[in-house]
Amino acid sequence: MEAHSLSWRRFLWAPLLVTILLLVPPQAVFFWMSLHRQTGTDGLTLDNYARVLTDGFYLGSLWTTVWLSLVATLLALLAGFPTAYILARTRSAWISALIVLLLVSSFVTIVIKVLGLSLVLGRQGVVNELLLALALIDQPLILLNNNIGVVIGLVQYTLPFLVMLLFSVIQTIPGSLEEAAELHGATRLSMFRRVVLPLAMPGLIAGSLIVFNLNMGAFTSAVLLGGGRVLTLPVVIQRKILLDVDYPIAATLATLLVGVVFLINVASALLVRRRAAGA
Amino acid sequence: MAEVRLERITKQYGQHKVVDEVNLDVADGEFLVLLGPSGCGKTTTLRMIAGLATPTSGRVRIGGTDVTATPVRRRNIGMIFQDYALFPHMTVGENIAFGLTERRQSRKQVEARVRELLELIRLPGYEARYPEQLSGGQQQRVALARALAYSPALLLMDEPLGALDLKLREAMQIELHRLQRELRVTTILVTHDQEEAMSLADRIAIMAEGHVQQVGAPEELYRSPANAFVAQFIGKVNLLPGTLTALSNGVASVRLQDGSVVNAAVNTLVREPLAIDAPARVSVRPERLRLARGGAGGRIAGTVQRRRFLGNIVHYFVRAPWGQVLLVEHGAGGEPFAPGADVTLDWKAEDAQLFGGSDF
């Protein structure tokens, strides 16, 4: 029996090594690049960081990225949580079919999804046609080539994941707790606020962080729905590499992006721990 | 404090009737137990009284008022769930106070009431603990305190003692009985454990297949079961199959499978039609059977298969001439019968009851 388990462990080294090789060296190379003024020159320098962190353009790009990611995360939560709740609490044969549909929709390549959005959100797209026909607006809304389009794209991409994640979170909350709350006098709203929300909170925070991280690194939505006007950090990085062929600055920006995301996640985790300890 | 009335309550899923036209009256302050095997509809009935399930048809009245359409939270009832359903993220104090804070009572009132309840359930000073820190029995008592906090008109319990070990279960039964007597709150408890039902109930309503088979005090159900199902579910019973040969004045004659004819009393509660020459069963409780040395006398002959010594009583498994194994219960003092011994079985005429030949 012991020999059996030992040989199993030996097998795990291979995938671990592959993962490390695919993950760490490229990041390390990028970080190394960011410390040089030009690729190939020697002399470690923090000049690139100084340039980036004092340039309004780059800082603005960073701020845009964070802001859009935040808004998209909140919108996804607002749409996703009630959906997940209804899916989790309804007893019907349709539910599994809907979950499968959700899962399948998340397999569709992002480029195709975003392309579809760009058709739907255009000046003569379905959304505008519908709103005009209902006389809710008299001029077509500009939903593309701006922040709005990008946010819509981000939400569309992350929503299925969030719903499925929150679905399993809510399933861990026994239905008897909700029944007990209502029976002892709570309105549906009160029950939600006092029982469901607190118990779902860890899952909500974890899900939100995952969605936020995805949004921060999102590239396709920003490029295809931003029309070249929404310059999030990933877009700027791509331009630096392909147009300006400026690897050091690109590397600096990439490291900055990773660093900011990392810091935000750590800060959130600490905040959660402090709230849990204080409770 | 309120009485409860169920009028023709039915719960139907598609073609399947889980609860079928149940009528039930529970008096104010009474402790009624809904007893039955799994799937008999007792829990569904309880949930319909609570408002957690909607009847397909029928009415629920609490305190005279029709509450069938009233939402759960306005029925002013307390309930203990099978898994206790204590809020894990709240302290014991907050759990108990849940109903009170929903009703907007002042903080001082709430704190005083919580302390009072913790005294009642014998857990003083436990306000700040969390449910996960408590044992099963303690959690159950907290659930009880939470249900009683706002002095509801009705207390419902869904198999509350199922998860506890035997000693704890017995201790909790005594506690529940004491509290119910003290508070005089109308209580309906659901269980599949007939001993629990007998020890707690003022009256028991036995259910099977969505119907109430019989309602009555434990002793009544034991001595005069309405059908074979009730006889078998409460306590142990021997059912001797035979054919009905005569019937007059509430006394039946039944020819058993070894040819002997015995008398059996007919319970006035028995609703099945009894025809001459139809299959019938004679039911006798194990403790009403008397074993004697084989030979003349006695009603049927038998052979002892096994003897089980249980401390205060002895069980004998006796093989009847037609192959059926009967259970006989003697006090521990009598002469022992060894396996293989030839014996005769006897019983008093009034201790045999007649049932029809079908399942119920």
XYZ file of C-alpha atoms in Angstrom:
639
model
C 0.000 0.000 0.000
C 2.751 2.443 0.881
C 4.714 1.706 -2.278
C 1.526 2.389 -4.242
C 1.057 5.915 -2.876
C 4.717 6.797 -3.324
C 4.703 5.957 -7.020
C 1.565 8.091 -7.471
C 3.345 11.093 -6.055
C 6.235 10.644 -8.410
C 3.801 11.009 -11.312
C 2.711 14.442 -10.094
C 6.138 15.997 -10.519
C 5.801 16.015 -14.299
C 2.653 18.180 -14.590
C 3.957 20.407 -11.812
C 7.176 20.999 -13.684
C 5.337 21.727 -16.924
C 3.093 24.221 -15.130
C 6.046 25.956 -13.545
C 7.920 26.042 -16.835
C 4.989 27.557 -18.686
C 4.211 30.077 -15.991
C 7.324 31.295 -14.273
C 10.035 31.745 -16.931
C 7.923 33.947 -19.261
C 6.957 36.165 -16.302
C 10.532 36.236 -15.102
C 11.778 37.176 -18.572
C 9.260 39.992 -18.763
C 10.176 41.267 -15.369
C 13.853 41.111 -16.377
C 13.090 43.069 -19.518
C 11.356 45.778 -17.574
C 14.560 46.461 -15.730
C 16.479 47.391 -18.867
C 16.155 50.508 -20.952
C 16.618 48.642 -24.187
C 16.440 44.956 -24.940
C 19.920 43.610 -24.923
C 21.631 46.436 -23.084
C 23.076 45.698 -19.737
C 22.621 47.820 -16.661
C 19.629 47.236 -14.477
C 17.558 50.332 -14.108
C 14.260 51.422 -12.674
C 13.957 54.127 -15.309
C 11.073 52.406 -17.049
C 9.066 52.290 -13.866
C 9.793 55.931 -13.205
C 8.616 56.828 -16.709
C 5.457 54.784 -16.495
C 4.438 55.849 -13.042
C 4.837 59.548 -13.754
C 3.131 59.535 -17.121
C -0.507 60.628 -17.020
C -1.301 58.511 -20.042
C -0.229 55.227 -18.466
C -1.737 56.074 -15.114
C -4.959 56.995 -16.859
C -4.910 53.682 -18.647
C -4.418 51.855 -15.373
C -7.284 53.766 -13.820
C -9.551 53.011 -16.816
C -8.728 49.329 -16.499
C -9.513 49.210 -12.803
C -12.651 51.304 -13.137
C -14.123 49.295 -16.024
C -13.276 46.030 -14.295
C -15.001 47.198 -11.127
C -18.146 48.347 -12.895
C -18.315 45.146 -14.946
C -17.843 43.049 -11.813
C -20.639 44.857 -9.986
C -23.009 44.560 -12.929
C -22.231 40.868 -13.261
C -22.973 40.428 -9.553
C -26.250 42.313 -9.795
C -27.373 40.153 -12.692
C -25.729 36.929 -11.611
C -26.653 36.570 -7.955
C -30.449 36.648 -8.335
C -30.177 34.362 -11.352
C -28.046 31.884 -9.447
C -30.442 32.045 -6.496
C -33.502 31.312 -8.597
C -31.711 28.477 -10.382
C -30.581 26.968 -7.086
C -33.939 27.185 -5.329
C -36.310 26.167 -8.110
C -37.247 22.522 -8.364
C -37.874 21.836 -11.998
C -36.616 19.545 -14.706
C -35.754 22.626 -16.723
C -33.045 23.714 -14.321
C -30.416 21.203 -15.384
C -31.154 22.021 -19.007
C -30.616 25.708 -18.282
C -27.360 25.034 -16.477
C -26.100 23.001 -19.422
C -27.087 25.845 -21.751
C -25.167 28.265 -19.565
C -22.141 25.990 -19.581
C -22.209 25.558 -23.344
C -22.515 29.285 -23.898
C -19.317 29.809 -21.950
C -17.473 27.528 -24.347
C -18.096 29.825 -27.291
C -14.862 31.601 -28.261
C -14.735 35.128 -26.968
C -13.993 36.574 -30.379
C -17.233 35.194 -31.763
C -19.176 36.340 -28.706
C -17.788 39.846 -28.954
C -18.376 39.965 -32.702
C -21.977 39.051 -32.084
C -22.233 41.843 -29.533
C -20.819 44.351 -31.949
C -23.621 43.525 -34.361
C -26.295 43.685 -31.679
C -25.105 46.921 -30.101
C -24.523 48.906 -33.264
C -26.446 52.012 -34.269
C -28.676 49.853 -36.412
C -28.382 46.820 -34.218
C -31.195 44.907 -32.536
C -31.038 46.801 -29.231
C -31.393 50.229 -30.787
C -34.074 49.068 -33.215
C -36.072 47.675 -30.322
C -35.744 50.741 -28.119
C -36.632 53.048 -31.012
C -39.633 50.940 -31.910
C -40.837 51.064 -28.306
C -40.329 54.846 -28.402
C -38.160 54.651 -25.286
C -35.518 56.715 -27.084
C -35.629 58.952 -30.146
C -31.968 58.734 -31.072
C -29.986 55.517 -31.283
C -27.795 54.926 -28.222
C -24.062 54.768 -28.739
C -23.187 51.433 -27.257
C -20.071 50.646 -29.239
C -16.539 51.954 -29.490
C -16.739 53.331 -25.982
C -16.573 52.288 -22.337
C -20.177 51.115 -22.346
C -19.534 48.601 -25.090
C -16.440 47.282 -23.345
C -18.278 46.875 -20.038
C -21.103 45.023 -21.774
C -18.538 42.742 -23.367
C -16.845 42.066 -20.038
C -20.136 41.250 -18.340
C -21.226 38.976 -21.178
C -18.022 36.984 -20.920
C -17.866 36.573 -17.148
C -21.560 36.209 -16.344
C -21.898 32.449 -17.072
C -18.924 31.638 -14.834
C -20.229 33.796 -12.030
C -23.720 32.309 -12.214
C -22.418 28.749 -12.103
C -20.082 29.563 -9.235
C -22.766 31.318 -7.191
C -25.195 28.497 -8.024
C -23.016 25.977 -6.221
C -22.409 28.433 -3.380
C -26.122 28.886 -2.769
C -26.682 25.151 -2.925
C -24.489 24.800 0.154
C -27.001 26.841 2.133
C -29.653 24.381 3.397
C -33.178 25.284 2.335
C -34.339 24.525 5.869
C -32.531 27.671 7.072
C -34.646 29.831 4.775
C -37.789 28.009 5.872
C -36.842 28.441 9.524
C -36.284 32.162 8.987
C -39.634 32.670 7.294
C -41.433 30.531 9.827
C -40.081 32.584 12.694
C -41.466 35.741 11.173
C -38.995 37.024 8.573
C -40.209 38.567 5.339
C -38.522 37.299 2.178
C -36.341 40.406 2.099
C -35.370 40.067 5.740
C -34.616 36.393 5.270
C -32.403 37.213 2.317
C -30.575 39.931 4.186
C -30.140 38.125 7.501
C -29.589 34.543 6.380
C -28.758 34.051 2.697
C -26.456 37.005 2.135
C -24.198 36.484 5.158
C -23.827 32.792 4.413
C -23.187 33.363 0.715
C -20.720 36.189 1.357
C -17.469 34.193 1.221
C -18.523 32.672 -2.091
C -19.679 36.051 -3.366
C -16.337 37.638 -2.563
C -14.373 34.790 -4.091
C -16.523 34.892 -7.218
C -16.235 38.661 -7.481
C -12.459 38.509 -7.232
C -12.269 35.892 -9.962
C -14.474 38.001 -12.220
C -12.488 41.143 -11.393
C -9.217 39.429 -12.254
C -10.627 38.189 -15.543
C -11.816 41.686 -16.359
C -8.467 43.266 -15.547
C -6.714 41.030 -18.029
C -9.435 41.225 -20.679
C -8.176 42.092 -24.107
C -10.684 41.072 -26.764
C -13.595 43.088 -25.396
C -11.516 46.238 -25.080
C -10.049 45.912 -28.558
C -13.115 44.884 -30.539
C -15.756 46.854 -28.665
C -13.614 49.809 -27.706
C -12.939 50.875 -31.265
C -9.415 51.940 -30.461
C -10.702 54.567 -28.030
C -10.837 52.537 -24.839
C -7.216 52.143 -23.865
C -7.095 49.670 -21.057
C -3.712 48.439 -19.979
C -3.811 45.165 -21.946
C -4.581 47.154 -25.101
C -1.738 49.575 -24.436
C 0.636 46.695 -23.793
C -0.302 45.089 -27.089
C 0.254 48.363 -28.931
C 3.613 48.881 -27.307
C 4.727 45.509 -28.543
C 3.242 45.426 -32.034
C 3.293 49.101 -33.046
C 6.113 50.678 -31.072
C 8.134 47.485 -30.619
C 8.995 48.825 -27.182
C 9.471 45.663 -25.149
C 10.852 47.226 -22.011
C 7.920 49.584 -21.526
C 5.466 46.826 -22.423
C 7.132 44.599 -19.875
C 6.953 47.344 -17.280
C 3.268 47.844 -17.934
C 2.649 44.105 -17.733
C 4.450 43.853 -14.422
C 2.482 46.857 -13.197
C -0.778 45.186 -14.167
C 0.127 41.931 -12.441
C 1.290 43.847 -9.378
C -1.886 45.909 -9.060
C -4.143 42.876 -9.479
C -2.111 41.001 -6.920
C -2.304 43.863 -4.426
C -6.045 44.269 -4.830
C -6.606 40.572 -4.251
C -4.397 40.486 -1.172
C -6.081 43.599 0.226
C -9.515 42.036 -0.293
C -8.442 38.822 1.402
C -7.107 40.759 4.383
C -10.292 42.805 4.600
C -12.386 39.645 4.593
C -10.257 38.087 7.295
C -10.542 41.191 9.460
C -14.333 41.204 9.081
C -14.533 37.508 9.902
C -12.355 37.959 12.974
C -14.320 40.957 14.155
C -17.710 39.280 13.709
C -52.589 28.725 22.465
C -54.926 27.420 19.845
C -56.712 24.398 18.561
C -55.970 23.074 15.091
C -58.358 21.628 12.574
C -57.530 19.949 9.292
C -60.457 19.665 6.894
C -60.058 17.175 4.043
C -56.432 18.130 3.531
C -54.975 16.670 0.342
C -51.557 16.981 -1.255
C -51.251 15.593 -4.734
C -48.294 15.388 -7.099
C -49.582 14.440 -10.509
C -51.570 11.272 -9.915
C -49.931 10.447 -6.609
C -51.719 11.545 -3.434
C -49.161 11.934 -0.686
C -51.848 13.105 1.731
C -55.397 11.977 0.985
C -58.394 13.768 2.502
C -57.047 13.952 6.033
C -59.369 15.228 8.747
C -57.885 15.950 12.122
C -58.729 17.927 15.233
C -56.131 18.926 17.785
C -57.401 20.402 21.039
C -55.936 23.501 22.630
C -52.924 22.551 24.735
C -52.885 18.978 23.466
C -49.754 17.029 22.536
C -50.588 15.176 19.354
C -48.155 12.868 17.606
C -48.354 12.064 13.905
C -46.951 8.547 13.722
C -46.228 6.397 10.724
C -43.626 4.760 8.491
C -41.585 6.690 5.928
C -43.650 7.988 3.077
C -46.962 7.887 4.933
C -47.518 11.617 4.524
C -46.976 12.736 8.111
C -44.223 15.236 7.361
C -46.129 16.652 4.389
C -49.163 17.099 6.628
C -47.057 18.917 9.206
C -45.580 21.176 6.551
C -49.056 22.044 5.336
C -50.054 23.012 8.870
C -46.929 25.175 9.006
C -47.589 26.700 5.615
C -44.352 25.439 4.075
C -46.396 23.351 1.651
C -49.679 24.337 0.029
C -52.537 21.833 0.134
C -53.904 20.774 -3.231
C -57.321 20.974 -1.580
C -58.726 21.287 1.914
C -58.496 23.805 4.726
C -56.229 24.404 7.682
C -57.652 26.203 10.678
C -55.610 27.460 13.607
C -57.537 28.918 16.518
C -60.683 28.889 14.447
C -59.206 31.041 11.685
C -58.758 29.659 8.173
C -55.032 30.023 7.562
C -54.801 27.998 4.350
C -53.920 31.116 2.388
C -51.930 32.845 5.134
C -48.170 33.081 4.495
C -45.839 31.131 6.770
C -44.543 34.043 8.782
C -47.991 35.233 9.827
C -49.251 31.981 11.258
C -47.624 32.587 14.646
C -46.203 29.098 14.960
C -42.862 27.781 16.121
C -41.170 24.802 14.534
C -38.246 22.493 15.154
C -36.801 21.069 11.955
C -35.233 17.663 11.592
C -31.771 19.181 11.101
C -32.536 21.906 13.710
C -31.855 24.602 11.068
C -29.947 26.794 13.505
C -28.354 29.794 11.784
C -24.650 28.908 11.811
C -23.460 32.502 11.475
C -25.414 33.697 14.518
C -24.795 33.100 18.208
C -27.129 31.044 20.370
C -28.595 34.272 21.719
C -29.154 35.683 18.234
C -30.721 32.429 17.067
C -33.194 32.355 19.922
C -33.950 36.049 19.500
C -34.517 35.737 15.755
C -38.299 35.746 15.938
C -38.276 38.517 18.516
C -36.043 40.828 16.511
C -38.256 40.243 13.500
C -41.165 41.439 15.607
C -39.297 44.607 16.544
C -39.069 44.171 20.285
C -36.803 46.406 22.305
C -33.278 45.241 23.012
C -33.832 44.968 26.737
C -36.979 42.918 26.271
C -35.179 40.616 23.878
C -32.200 40.081 26.158
C -34.413 39.346 29.128
C -36.501 36.894 27.157
C -33.410 35.103 25.811
C -32.066 34.703 29.334
C -35.416 33.390 30.499
C -35.498 30.828 27.707
C -31.923 29.694 28.279
C -32.909 29.021 31.899
C -35.919 27.074 30.699
C -33.853 24.811 28.472
C -31.160 24.532 31.149
C -28.380 26.240 29.213
C -27.844 29.457 31.163
C -25.053 31.737 29.983
C -24.797 30.199 26.509
C -25.798 33.393 24.660
C -22.449 34.020 23.028
C -21.704 30.491 21.846
C -22.096 29.375 18.256
C -24.185 26.368 17.158
C -21.165 24.459 15.943
C -19.742 24.549 19.459
C -22.772 22.756 20.877
C -23.553 19.066 21.092
C -26.542 17.603 19.241
C -28.748 17.640 22.309
C -27.836 21.238 23.118
C -28.517 22.359 19.540
C -31.900 20.734 19.746
C -32.738 22.597 22.937
C -31.672 25.886 21.337
C -33.953 25.133 18.389
C -36.762 24.570 20.880
C -36.029 27.849 22.649
C -36.021 29.680 19.323
C -39.391 28.174 18.430
C -40.919 29.125 21.781
C -39.371 32.606 22.036
C -42.393 34.564 20.888
C -44.926 32.278 22.633
C -46.492 30.898 19.472
C -50.009 29.526 19.332
C -48.748 26.226 17.989
C -45.507 24.256 18.245
C -44.543 21.872 15.443
C -41.731 19.329 15.528
C -40.448 17.267 12.630
C -38.661 14.154 13.954
C -36.646 16.294 16.368
C -35.038 13.450 18.296
C -33.980 11.317 15.354
C -30.319 12.277 15.407
C -29.773 11.653 19.112
C -28.509 8.491 20.743
C -30.858 6.438 22.885
C -30.036 7.779 26.342
C -30.132 11.376 25.131
C -33.342 10.742 23.244
C -35.040 9.449 26.380
C -33.784 12.404 28.417
C -35.043 14.828 25.751
C -38.432 13.103 25.663
C -38.803 13.759 29.360
C -37.711 17.381 28.851
C -40.145 17.944 25.983
C -42.994 16.435 27.938
C -42.229 18.543 30.989
C -41.975 21.763 28.974
C -45.146 21.100 27.051
C -47.057 20.457 30.266
C -45.623 23.585 31.853
C -46.262 25.905 28.903
C -49.511 24.262 27.798
C -48.733 25.019 24.157
C -50.566 23.005 21.506
C -47.936 20.703 20.071
C -47.839 18.460 17.006
C -44.855 16.138 16.656
C -43.995 13.904 13.724
C -42.115 10.653 14.289
C -41.763 7.091 13.027
C -40.758 5.827 16.467
C -43.798 4.302 18.151
C -42.175 4.242 21.592
C -41.503 7.957 21.337
C -45.106 8.496 20.290
C -46.426 6.473 23.203
C -44.291 8.266 25.765
C -45.069 11.820 24.592
C -48.543 11.896 23.140
C -51.878 12.751 24.645
C -53.238 11.285 21.442
C -51.583 9.587 18.485
C -52.727 9.858 14.872
C -51.316 6.891 12.963
C -50.886 7.492 9.261
C -50.185 5.190 6.364
C -50.329 5.830 2.617
C -51.665 9.338 3.063
C -54.569 8.371 5.313
C -55.098 8.617 9.029
C -55.629 5.015 10.143
C -56.650 5.758 13.696
C -56.579 8.568 16.240
C -56.623 7.984 19.962
C -54.758 7.819 23.232
C -51.771 5.442 23.198
C -53.572 2.878 25.348
C -56.626 2.923 23.119
C -54.509 2.320 20.030
C -52.706 -0.515 21.720
C -55.729 -2.302 23.135
C -58.188 -1.632 20.301
C -56.342 -1.171 17.043
C -58.690 -0.341 14.159
C -56.841 -2.558 11.716
C -53.922 -4.939 11.397
C -51.578 -2.143 10.344
C -52.132 -0.226 13.573
C -51.867 -3.439 15.573
C -48.509 -4.197 13.977
C -47.128 -0.685 14.103
C -47.769 -0.146 17.795
C -46.116 -2.838 19.815
C -45.697 -6.373 18.579
C -48.515 -8.642 17.522
C -49.118 -12.144 16.196
C -51.496 -12.404 13.242
C -52.856 -15.913 12.765
C -54.356 -16.432 9.297
C -57.575 -18.397 8.927
C -61.118 -18.390 7.562
C -64.152 -16.723 9.120
C -66.761 -19.338 9.996
C -69.284 -17.440 12.097
C -70.002 -13.953 13.296
C -72.533 -12.813 15.885
C -72.789 -10.254 18.687
C -69.327 -8.882 18.113
C -67.685 -12.299 18.455
C -66.220 -14.145 15.493
C -65.284 -17.762 14.984
C -62.218 -18.388 12.877
C -60.891 -21.697 11.647
C -57.099 -21.625 11.788
C -54.820 -23.446 9.420
C -54.424 -26.453 11.686
C -58.172 -26.973 11.712
C -58.836 -25.661 15.210
C -61.530 -23.050 15.624
C -60.951 -20.057 17.889
C -62.996 -17.036 18.887
C -61.947 -13.457 18.396
C -63.510 -10.158 19.422
C -64.594 -7.793 16.701
C -63.479 -4.220 17.260
C -66.298 -1.769 16.568
C -63.776 0.548 14.942
C -62.906 -1.996 12.281
C -64.380 -0.776 9.035
C -63.700 -3.656 6.686
C -66.630 -5.798 5.580
C -66.329 -9.296 7.022
C -67.953 -12.107 5.064
C -68.356 -15.737 6.076
C -65.723 -17.990 4.480
C -63.595 -14.920 3.722
C -59.955 -14.941 4.804
C -59.471 -13.460 8.269
C -56.729 -13.010 10.831
C -56.739 -13.459 14.585
C -54.444 -11.050 16.358
C -52.990 -11.731 19.799
C -50.297 -9.684 21.570
C -47.192 -11.686 22.609
C -47.674 -10.912 26.276
C -51.210 -12.356 26.171
C -50.021 -15.776 24.988
C -49.344 -18.449 27.595
C -47.035 -21.383 26.974
C -47.629 -24.695 28.738
C -46.107 -28.175 28.494
C -47.308 -30.045 25.451
C -50.276 -32.390 25.730
C -53.978 -31.767 26.181
C -55.428 -28.305 26.789
C -54.477 -25.025 25.113
C -55.786 -23.793 21.781
C -52.948 -24.653 19.401
C -49.878 -26.808 19.581
C -46.367 -25.622 18.823
C -42.660 -26.255 19.069
C -40.232 -23.862 20.730
C -37.664 -22.657 18.209
C -35.687 -20.189 20.255
C -35.559 -18.555 23.671
C -34.340 -14.983 24.153
C -33.594 -13.779 27.652
C -34.014 -9.990 27.845
C -33.550 -9.347 31.550
C -37.039 -8.553 32.775
C -38.832 -10.586 30.126
C -38.262 -13.688 28.043
C -39.182 -14.021 24.376
C -40.067 -17.388 22.873
C -40.215 -18.028 19.148
C -42.719 -20.830 18.718
C -43.448 -22.696 15.518
C -47.165 -23.271 14.884
C -48.336 -26.442 13.099
C -48.774 -24.523 9.854
C -45.203 -23.194 9.899
C -45.745 -19.646 11.148
C -43.363 -18.501 13.876
C -45.165 -16.786 16.753
C -43.727 -14.506 19.398
C -44.595 -15.227 23.026
C -43.587 -12.956 25.879
C -43.294 -14.266 29.440
C -42.103 -12.624 32.612
C -38.612 -13.759 33.598
C -39.787 -15.743 36.610
C -41.656 -18.630 34.993
C -40.338 -22.101 34.087
C -38.054 -21.934 31.061
C -38.887 -23.821 27.877
C -35.938 -25.136 25.928
C -35.683 -25.081 22.143
C -37.312 -28.156 20.669
C -39.855 -28.490 23.491
C -43.434 -29.345 22.533
C -45.801 -26.750 23.943
C -49.354 -25.532 23.751
C -50.353 -21.909 23.313
C -53.323 -20.473 25.127
C -54.939 -17.066 25.480
C -58.003 -15.489 26.993
C -60.894 -15.076 24.586
C -61.047 -11.330 25.069
C -57.367 -10.964 24.144
C -57.885 -12.126 20.563
C -59.077 -9.664 17.967
C -60.379 -10.215 14.463
C -59.023 -8.517 11.367
C -59.713 -9.018 7.674
C -57.389 -11.055 5.520
C -55.996 -8.183 3.425
C -52.936 -6.103 4.237
C -54.606 -3.559 6.436
